Amino acid sequence: MSQSIHFSTTSRTPHLLPLPHSRFHRPLTSLSFRQSPLKHTSIRASSSPDLDSSSSSSSQVLHSPNGSPAVKPEERSVVATATVSTETAGIEVDTVTEAELKENGFRSTRRTKLICTIGPATCGFEQLEALAEGGMNVARLNMCHGTREWHREVIRSVRRLNEEKGFAVAIMMDTEGSEIHMGDLGGEASAKSEDGEVWTFTVRAFDSSRPARTISVSYDGFAEDVRVGDELLVDGGMVRFEVIEKIGPDVKCLCTDPGLLLPRANLTFWRDGSLVRERNAMLPTISSKDWLDIDFGIAEGVDFIAVSFVKSAEVINHLKSYLAARSCGGDIGVIAKIESIDSLTNLEEIILASDGAMVARGDLGAQIPLEQVPAAQQRIVKVCRALNKPVIVASQLLESMIEYPTPTRAEVADVSEAVRQRSDALMLSGESAMGQFPDKALTVLRSVSLRIERWWREEKRYESTPLQPIGSSFTDRISEEICNSAAKMANNLGVDAVFVYTKDGHMASLVSRCRPDCPIFAFTTTTSVRRRLNLQWGLIPFRLSFSEDMESNLNKTFSLLKSRGMIKSGDLVIAVSDMLQSIQVMNVP
Ligand SMILES: Nc1ncnc2c1ncn2[C@@H]1O[C@H](COP(=O)(O)OP(=O)(O)OP(=O)(O)O)[C@@H](O)[C@H]1O
Ligand SMILES: CC(=O)C(=O)O
Ligand SMILES: [K+]
Ligand SMILES: [Mg+2]
């Protein structure tokens, strides 16, 4: 039996009219709840021509390699190859998700998405493949490091992995920004600064090798702006110095907290307990080098651009119009990195302008007192959720795993908290870029996410807080209400999955926003939308060509997913779509 609620808005949105000849989609004159008068046990009625055509077109349907529902890791590559060959005819889902669905049953798939920063420890094809196998949804490239050629190589490897092995890893480019940072240490991996040592920070460039205990600084106004007595913090306090003398372009500093100086580490200076940000506040958020990197990102087809040190919504709007003009169709998502005092001050307007946000705790913790970072994180996650933008929690989640194969208890608690807050994604930085145990760190993120999500489901901790309306047009408000209701129904009825058919991804994100208890199968027609949906909580994105006819879409989907062993007869699903404003509840025939 299929039951549906239709929302008819004939006068305003004629394109959303239910299909006149469909038994399931009769035009209605008002908002109503309709129970199918036909007491058949499934929507797979024999009279349905669509169903017949989709099941008879079984030559297009991909069958699982051995007919069994479980895919062992060693069989994944077989599935991967098959996925690619049916790209146009069937349905695309990444191999890792498919294996996870079959192994755990789809109620237990991971909802929290995982991002890995790629660096020297993970840039090889096999290393990238291992991360993809381990559940990496997005690969992040930090333009602070490496050459464009290096980044291009990584991007192409990820794309090749997606094509050849059936992954759907998205690529996020992270801009350098024009904050103050150290130079690259002349090729050394790090430099140790001991307590009581005097180091020179200078705006001079070095022709040859770096003189001993000398660090170059990226910002020309540095020597002019600092004062004797200021405190200089490397990476938000990993190493501390006190300014003792200024000599032209050189600033002599006494090390007061020893530690390891890493190439291009961020520098902040503090005076009387406050961050000094007078002159460098005038630096552009997107530097001339960043614009060149952005052009490079457009040319290489990255999925997201994360903008460092965003101060206001203006820069986001500026970049978005640039992307819309340059990247034909504006396919690239813009992520605002919240890592400065200004970004906290203008948080709502920045998030509203962006396609998502990152809680960049590394630099944020260098700009506000560390003890304020957890509250800032909670606020950013909440605002993103309210405004329906994906949010990433980043930096030092598993910092000790750069050197050790197991995390600290405190790190596990920190990861758990981010999952408990229902952030969309967690990000590895140094752990995956240059750590010794990138795969193990990813495994920890995956297993902690799964465990916390399961605990939350077992405890039936549904969200009761009502979500504020966000859409401005009447049609948008209807979509929102449909998604809110669908998620609520999914929880109350204990359905196995919500199916959402969406061309631009918006309906899928509206369902994700409700954080329902079951996974969300998001069907979309383009590869780029599918990759972008990879960042959002609970969404399992599929690429599928579909029509305006929901009945035929459902039949086609059921048929394809069943043939791959990803769903089975009797599974209870709720379906919503961009095309037809309705909620349908049905058992898989
Ligand atoms: N492409 C790369 N090449 C070399 N080293 C890298 C690269 N990407 C990252 N790393 C190393 O990993 C460390 C952490 O990387 P990450 O990019 O997350 O830095 P971050 O300081 O957290 O980010 P941001 O610079 O955006 O604030 C860096 O300090 C650097 O040593
Ligand atoms: C990720 C990042 O930019 C930060 O934490 O500062
Ligand atoms: K960066
Ligand atoms: Mg940063």
Coordinates of C-alpha atoms in Angstrom, one line a residue, residues 198-584:
V198 CA 66.7 34.5 20.7
W199 CA 65.3 34.2 17.2
T200 CA 65.1 36.8 14.5
F201 CA 61.8 37.3 12.6
T202 CA 62.4 39.3 9.5
V203 CA 60.6 40.7 6.5
R204 CA 63.9 40.3 4.5
A205 CA 63.8 37.6 1.8
F206 CA 66.7 35.1 1.8
D207 CA 68.7 34.6 -1.4
S208 CA 70.3 31.4 -0.3
S209 CA 69.8 29.2 2.7
R210 CA 68.1 30.4 5.9
P211 CA 70.5 31.9 8.5
A212 CA 70.4 30.1 11.9
R213 CA 67.5 31.0 14.2
T214 CA 66.0 33.2 11.6
I215 CA 62.4 33.1 10.3
S216 CA 61.0 35.1 7.4
V217 CA 57.6 36.7 7.8
S218 CA 55.0 37.0 4.9
Y219 CA 53.7 40.4 5.9
D220 CA 55.7 43.5 4.8
G221 CA 54.3 45.7 7.6
F222 CA 55.3 43.3 10.3
A223 CA 58.5 45.0 11.6
E224 CA 56.7 48.3 11.6
D225 CA 53.6 47.1 13.4
V226 CA 55.1 45.1 16.3
R227 CA 56.3 46.8 19.4
V228 CA 58.9 45.7 22.0
G229 CA 57.0 43.8 24.7
D230 CA 54.4 42.3 22.3
E231 CA 53.9 38.5 22.5
L232 CA 54.3 36.6 19.2
L233 CA 52.3 33.4 19.0
V234 CA 53.2 30.7 16.5
D235 CA 50.2 28.5 15.5
G236 CA 48.0 30.0 18.2
G237 CA 50.5 29.4 21.0
M238 CA 52.3 26.1 20.0
V239 CA 55.4 28.3 20.4
R240 CA 55.6 31.7 22.1
F241 CA 58.1 34.6 21.8
E242 CA 58.4 38.0 23.4
V243 CA 59.6 40.9 21.2
I244 CA 62.8 42.3 22.8
E245 CA 64.3 44.5 20.1
K246 CA 63.5 46.0 16.6
I247 CA 66.4 46.6 14.2
G248 CA 65.1 47.8 10.8
P249 CA 63.5 44.8 9.0
D250 CA 64.5 42.4 11.8
V251 CA 62.6 41.8 15.0
K252 CA 64.5 40.0 17.8
C253 CA 62.3 37.7 19.9
L254 CA 63.0 35.7 23.0
C255 CA 61.4 32.2 23.1
T256 CA 59.2 31.9 26.2
D257 CA 57.3 28.7 25.3
P258 CA 59.5 26.2 23.4
G259 CA 58.3 24.0 20.6
L260 CA 58.4 22.9 17.0
L261 CA 58.2 25.6 14.3
L262 CA 56.5 24.2 11.2
P263 CA 56.8 25.7 7.7
R264 CA 54.4 28.5 6.9
A265 CA 53.0 28.4 10.4
N266 CA 50.5 31.2 11.3
L267 CA 51.7 34.1 13.4
T268 CA 49.7 36.4 15.6
F269 CA 50.9 39.1 18.0
W270 CA 49.3 40.1 21.2
R271 CA 49.6 43.4 23.2
D272 CA 48.2 43.7 26.8
G273 CA 46.3 40.5 26.5
S274 CA 44.5 41.4 23.2
L275 CA 45.2 40.3 19.6
V276 CA 46.7 43.1 17.5
R277 CA 44.8 43.4 14.3
E278 CA 45.0 47.0 13.2
R279 CA 47.1 47.0 10.1
N280 CA 46.7 43.4 9.0
A281 CA 42.9 43.9 9.2
M282 CA 43.4 45.9 6.1
L283 CA 44.9 42.9 4.2
P284 CA 42.5 41.5 1.6
T285 CA 40.7 38.2 2.5
I286 CA 41.4 37.0 -1.0
S287 CA 45.0 37.9 -2.0
S288 CA 46.3 38.2 -5.6
K289 CA 47.9 34.8 -5.2
D290 CA 44.5 33.4 -3.9
W291 CA 42.8 34.7 -7.1
L292 CA 45.3 32.8 -9.2
D293 CA 44.7 29.7 -7.1
I294 CA 40.9 30.2 -7.5
D295 CA 41.3 30.4 -11.3
F296 CA 43.4 27.2 -11.1
G297 CA 40.6 25.6 -9.0
I298 CA 38.0 26.6 -11.6
A299 CA 40.1 25.2 -14.4
E300 CA 40.7 21.9 -12.5
G301 CA 37.0 21.6 -11.6
V302 CA 37.2 21.6 -7.8
D303 CA 33.9 21.1 -6.0
F304 CA 34.4 23.5 -3.1
I305 CA 36.5 26.5 -2.4
A306 CA 37.1 27.2 1.4
V307 CA 37.9 30.8 2.0
S308 CA 40.4 31.5 4.8
F309 CA 40.0 34.3 7.3
V310 CA 36.6 35.5 6.0
K311 CA 35.7 38.8 7.7
S312 CA 32.3 39.7 6.1
A313 CA 29.6 38.4 3.7
E314 CA 30.9 40.8 1.1
V315 CA 33.9 38.7 0.1
I316 CA 31.8 35.6 -0.2
N317 CA 29.3 37.4 -2.4
H318 CA 32.1 38.7 -4.5
L319 CA 33.6 35.3 -5.0
K320 CA 30.3 33.7 -5.7
S321 CA 29.6 36.2 -8.5
Y322 CA 33.1 35.6 -9.9
L323 CA 32.5 31.9 -9.9
A324 CA 29.1 32.2 -11.4
A325 CA 30.6 34.3 -14.3
R326 CA 33.7 32.1 -14.7
S327 CA 32.7 28.5 -14.0
C328 CA 29.7 28.3 -16.3
G329 CA 26.8 27.3 -14.0
G330 CA 28.4 28.2 -10.7
D331 CA 29.0 24.6 -9.8
I332 CA 31.6 25.3 -7.1
G333 CA 30.4 25.6 -3.5
V334 CA 31.9 28.4 -1.3
I335 CA 32.8 27.5 2.3
A336 CA 33.4 30.3 4.7
K337 CA 36.2 29.5 7.2
I338 CA 35.3 30.9 10.6
E339 CA 38.7 31.6 12.1
S340 CA 38.8 35.2 13.1
I341 CA 37.1 37.6 15.5
D342 CA 35.4 39.5 12.6
S343 CA 33.9 36.2 11.3
L344 CA 32.3 35.6 14.7
T345 CA 31.0 39.1 14.8
N346 CA 29.4 38.8 11.3
L347 CA 28.6 35.1 11.6
E348 CA 25.0 35.0 10.5
E349 CA 25.4 37.2 7.4
I350 CA 28.6 35.3 6.4
I351 CA 26.9 31.9 6.7
L352 CA 23.8 33.1 4.9
A353 CA 26.0 34.2 1.9
S354 CA 28.0 30.9 1.9
D355 CA 27.3 27.4 0.8
G356 CA 28.7 26.1 4.1
A357 CA 31.1 26.9 6.9
M358 CA 34.2 25.5 8.6
V359 CA 34.9 25.8 12.3
A360 CA 38.6 26.4 11.7
R361 CA 39.7 25.9 15.3
G362 CA 43.4 26.2 14.6
D363 CA 43.5 29.8 13.8
L364 CA 40.3 30.6 15.7
G365 CA 42.1 29.5 18.8
A366 CA 44.8 31.9 18.1
Q367 CA 42.4 34.8 17.8
I368 CA 40.1 34.2 20.8
P369 CA 41.0 32.7 24.1
L370 CA 41.1 28.9 23.8
E371 CA 38.5 28.4 26.5
Q372 CA 36.0 30.3 24.2
V373 CA 36.5 28.0 21.2
P374 CA 34.1 25.2 22.3
A375 CA 31.2 27.7 22.8
A376 CA 32.1 29.3 19.4
Q377 CA 32.0 25.8 17.8
Q378 CA 28.6 25.1 19.2
R379 CA 27.2 28.5 18.1
I380 CA 28.6 28.1 14.5
V381 CA 27.2 24.5 14.2
K382 CA 23.8 25.8 15.4
V383 CA 23.7 28.8 13.1
C384 CA 24.6 26.6 10.1
R385 CA 21.9 24.1 11.0
A386 CA 19.3 26.9 11.3
L387 CA 20.3 28.4 8.0
N388 CA 20.6 25.0 6.3
K389 CA 24.3 25.2 5.4
P390 CA 26.7 22.2 5.9
V391 CA 29.2 22.7 8.7
I392 CA 32.7 21.2 9.1
V393 CA 34.5 20.9 12.4
A394 CA 38.2 21.1 11.8
S395 CA 41.7 21.1 13.4
Q396 CA 43.4 19.0 16.0
L397 CA 40.6 16.5 16.3
L398 CA 43.3 13.7 16.5
E399 CA 46.4 15.8 16.7
S400 CA 48.4 13.2 18.7
M401 CA 47.9 10.7 15.9
I402 CA 50.4 12.7 13.8
E403 CA 52.9 10.8 15.8
Y404 CA 51.1 8.0 17.6
P405 CA 48.9 5.2 16.3
T406 CA 46.2 5.7 18.9
P407 CA 44.3 8.8 19.9
T408 CA 44.1 10.2 23.4
R409 CA 40.9 9.8 25.3
A410 CA 40.4 13.5 25.2
E411 CA 40.6 13.5 21.4
V412 CA 38.0 10.7 21.2
A413 CA 35.8 12.9 23.4
D414 CA 36.3 15.9 21.2
V415 CA 35.4 13.9 18.0
S416 CA 32.3 12.5 19.9
E417 CA 31.2 16.0 20.8
A418 CA 31.3 17.2 17.2
V419 CA 29.3 14.1 16.1
R420 CA 26.9 14.7 19.0
Q421 CA 26.4 18.3 17.8
R422 CA 25.4 16.8 14.5
S423 CA 27.9 18.7 12.5
D424 CA 27.9 17.6 8.9
A425 CA 31.6 16.8 8.6
L426 CA 34.8 16.2 10.5
M427 CA 38.2 17.1 9.1
L428 CA 41.7 15.8 9.5
S429 CA 44.6 18.3 9.0
G430 CA 48.2 17.4 9.8
E431 CA 47.0 13.8 10.8
S432 CA 46.4 13.0 7.2
A433 CA 48.6 15.6 5.5
M434 CA 51.9 14.7 7.1
G435 CA 51.2 12.4 10.0
Q436 CA 52.5 8.8 10.4
F437 CA 49.1 7.2 10.6
P438 CA 46.7 8.8 8.2
D439 CA 44.6 5.6 7.6
K440 CA 44.4 4.9 11.3
A441 CA 43.3 8.5 12.1
L442 CA 40.5 8.1 9.5
T443 CA 39.5 4.8 11.0
V444 CA 39.2 6.5 14.4
L445 CA 37.0 9.2 12.9
R446 CA 34.8 6.6 11.2
S447 CA 34.4 4.3 14.2
V448 CA 33.8 7.1 16.7
S449 CA 31.2 8.6 14.4
L450 CA 29.4 5.3 13.9
R451 CA 29.4 4.6 17.6
I452 CA 28.0 7.9 18.7
E453 CA 25.4 7.9 15.9
R454 CA 24.3 4.5 17.0
W455 CA 24.1 5.4 20.6
W456 CA 22.0 8.4 19.7
R457 CA 19.6 6.2 17.7
E458 CA 19.4 3.6 20.4
E459 CA 18.5 6.3 22.9
K460 CA 16.0 7.6 20.4
R461 CA 17.4 11.1 20.8
Y462 CA 15.3 12.7 18.1
E463 CA 15.6 16.4 17.8
S464 CA 12.6 18.2 19.2
T465 CA 13.8 21.7 18.6
P466 CA 11.7 23.2 15.8
L467 CA 13.7 24.5 12.9
Q468 CA 13.1 28.1 11.9
P469 CA 11.6 28.6 8.5
I470 CA 14.3 29.8 6.0
G471 CA 12.7 30.0 2.6
S472 CA 11.4 33.3 1.4
S473 CA 9.1 32.2 -1.5
F474 CA 5.9 30.3 -0.9
T475 CA 7.2 27.3 -3.0
D476 CA 10.4 27.2 -0.9
R477 CA 8.3 27.2 2.3
I478 CA 6.3 24.3 0.9
S479 CA 9.5 22.3 0.1
E480 CA 10.7 23.0 3.6
E481 CA 7.5 21.9 5.3
I482 CA 7.5 18.7 3.1
C483 CA 11.0 17.9 4.2
N484 CA 10.4 18.7 7.9
S485 CA 7.2 16.5 7.8
A486 CA 8.9 13.7 5.9
A487 CA 11.8 13.6 8.4
K488 CA 9.3 13.6 11.3
M489 CA 7.3 10.8 9.7
A490 CA 10.4 8.8 9.1
N491 CA 11.3 8.9 12.8
N492 CA 7.7 8.2 14.0
L493 CA 7.1 5.4 11.6
G494 CA 10.6 4.0 11.9
V495 CA 11.1 3.9 8.1
D496 CA 14.3 2.4 6.6
A497 CA 15.2 5.3 4.4
V498 CA 14.0 8.6 2.9
F499 CA 14.4 8.8 -0.9
V500 CA 14.8 12.3 -2.2
Y501 CA 14.8 13.1 -6.0
T502 CA 16.5 16.4 -6.5
K503 CA 18.1 18.1 -9.5
D504 CA 20.0 20.9 -7.7
G505 CA 20.4 19.1 -4.3
H506 CA 18.3 21.6 -2.3
M507 CA 15.5 19.2 -1.3
A508 CA 18.2 16.7 -0.1
S509 CA 19.9 19.3 2.1
L510 CA 16.5 20.3 3.5
V511 CA 15.9 16.7 4.6
S512 CA 19.5 16.4 5.9
R513 CA 18.9 19.5 7.9
C514 CA 16.3 17.7 9.9
R515 CA 18.8 15.0 10.9
P516 CA 16.3 12.1 10.6
D517 CA 16.8 8.8 12.2
C518 CA 17.2 6.9 8.9
P519 CA 19.6 7.4 6.0
I520 CA 18.7 9.7 3.2
F521 CA 19.1 8.3 -0.4
A522 CA 19.6 11.4 -2.5
F523 CA 19.1 10.9 -6.3
T524 CA 20.4 13.6 -8.5
T525 CA 21.0 13.8 -12.2
T526 CA 24.5 15.4 -12.3
T527 CA 27.8 14.2 -11.1
S528 CA 28.8 17.6 -9.7
V529 CA 25.7 17.9 -7.5
R530 CA 26.2 14.3 -6.4
R531 CA 29.8 15.1 -5.3
R532 CA 28.7 18.2 -3.5
L533 CA 26.0 16.4 -1.5
N534 CA 28.9 14.2 -0.2
L535 CA 29.6 16.9 2.4
Q536 CA 26.2 16.8 4.0
W537 CA 25.0 14.9 7.0
G538 CA 23.3 11.6 6.3
L539 CA 23.0 11.9 2.6
I540 CA 23.9 9.0 0.4
P541 CA 24.1 10.6 -3.0
F542 CA 23.4 8.6 -6.2
R543 CA 23.5 9.8 -9.7
L544 CA 20.5 8.6 -11.7
S545 CA 18.7 10.1 -14.7
F546 CA 15.1 10.6 -13.8
S547 CA 12.0 12.1 -15.2
E548 CA 9.2 14.3 -14.0
D549 CA 7.1 11.2 -13.4
M550 CA 7.7 10.1 -9.8
E551 CA 5.9 6.8 -10.2
S552 CA 8.3 5.8 -12.9
N553 CA 11.3 7.2 -11.0
L554 CA 10.4 5.1 -7.9
N555 CA 9.9 2.0 -9.9
K556 CA 13.2 2.5 -11.7
T557 CA 15.0 3.2 -8.5
F558 CA 13.5 0.2 -6.7
S559 CA 14.4 -2.0 -9.6
L560 CA 18.0 -0.8 -9.8
L561 CA 18.7 -0.8 -6.1
K562 CA 17.1 -4.2 -5.6
S563 CA 19.1 -5.7 -8.4
R564 CA 22.3 -4.5 -6.6
G565 CA 21.1 -5.9 -3.3
M566 CA 21.0 -2.5 -1.7
I567 CA 17.3 -2.6 -0.8
K568 CA 14.9 -5.5 -0.5
S569 CA 11.1 -6.1 -0.8
G570 CA 9.3 -4.9 2.2
D571 CA 11.7 -2.1 3.2
L572 CA 9.7 0.9 4.2
V573 CA 10.6 4.2 2.5
I574 CA 9.4 7.7 2.3
A575 CA 9.9 9.6 -1.0
V576 CA 10.0 13.3 -1.7
S577 CA 11.1 15.2 -4.7
D578 CA 11.7 18.6 -6.4
M579 CA 9.3 17.8 -9.1
L580 CA 6.2 16.9 -7.2
Q581 CA 5.3 18.4 -3.9
S582 CA 4.2 15.3 -2.1
I583 CA 5.3 12.8 0.5
Q584 CA 4.8 9.2 -0.3

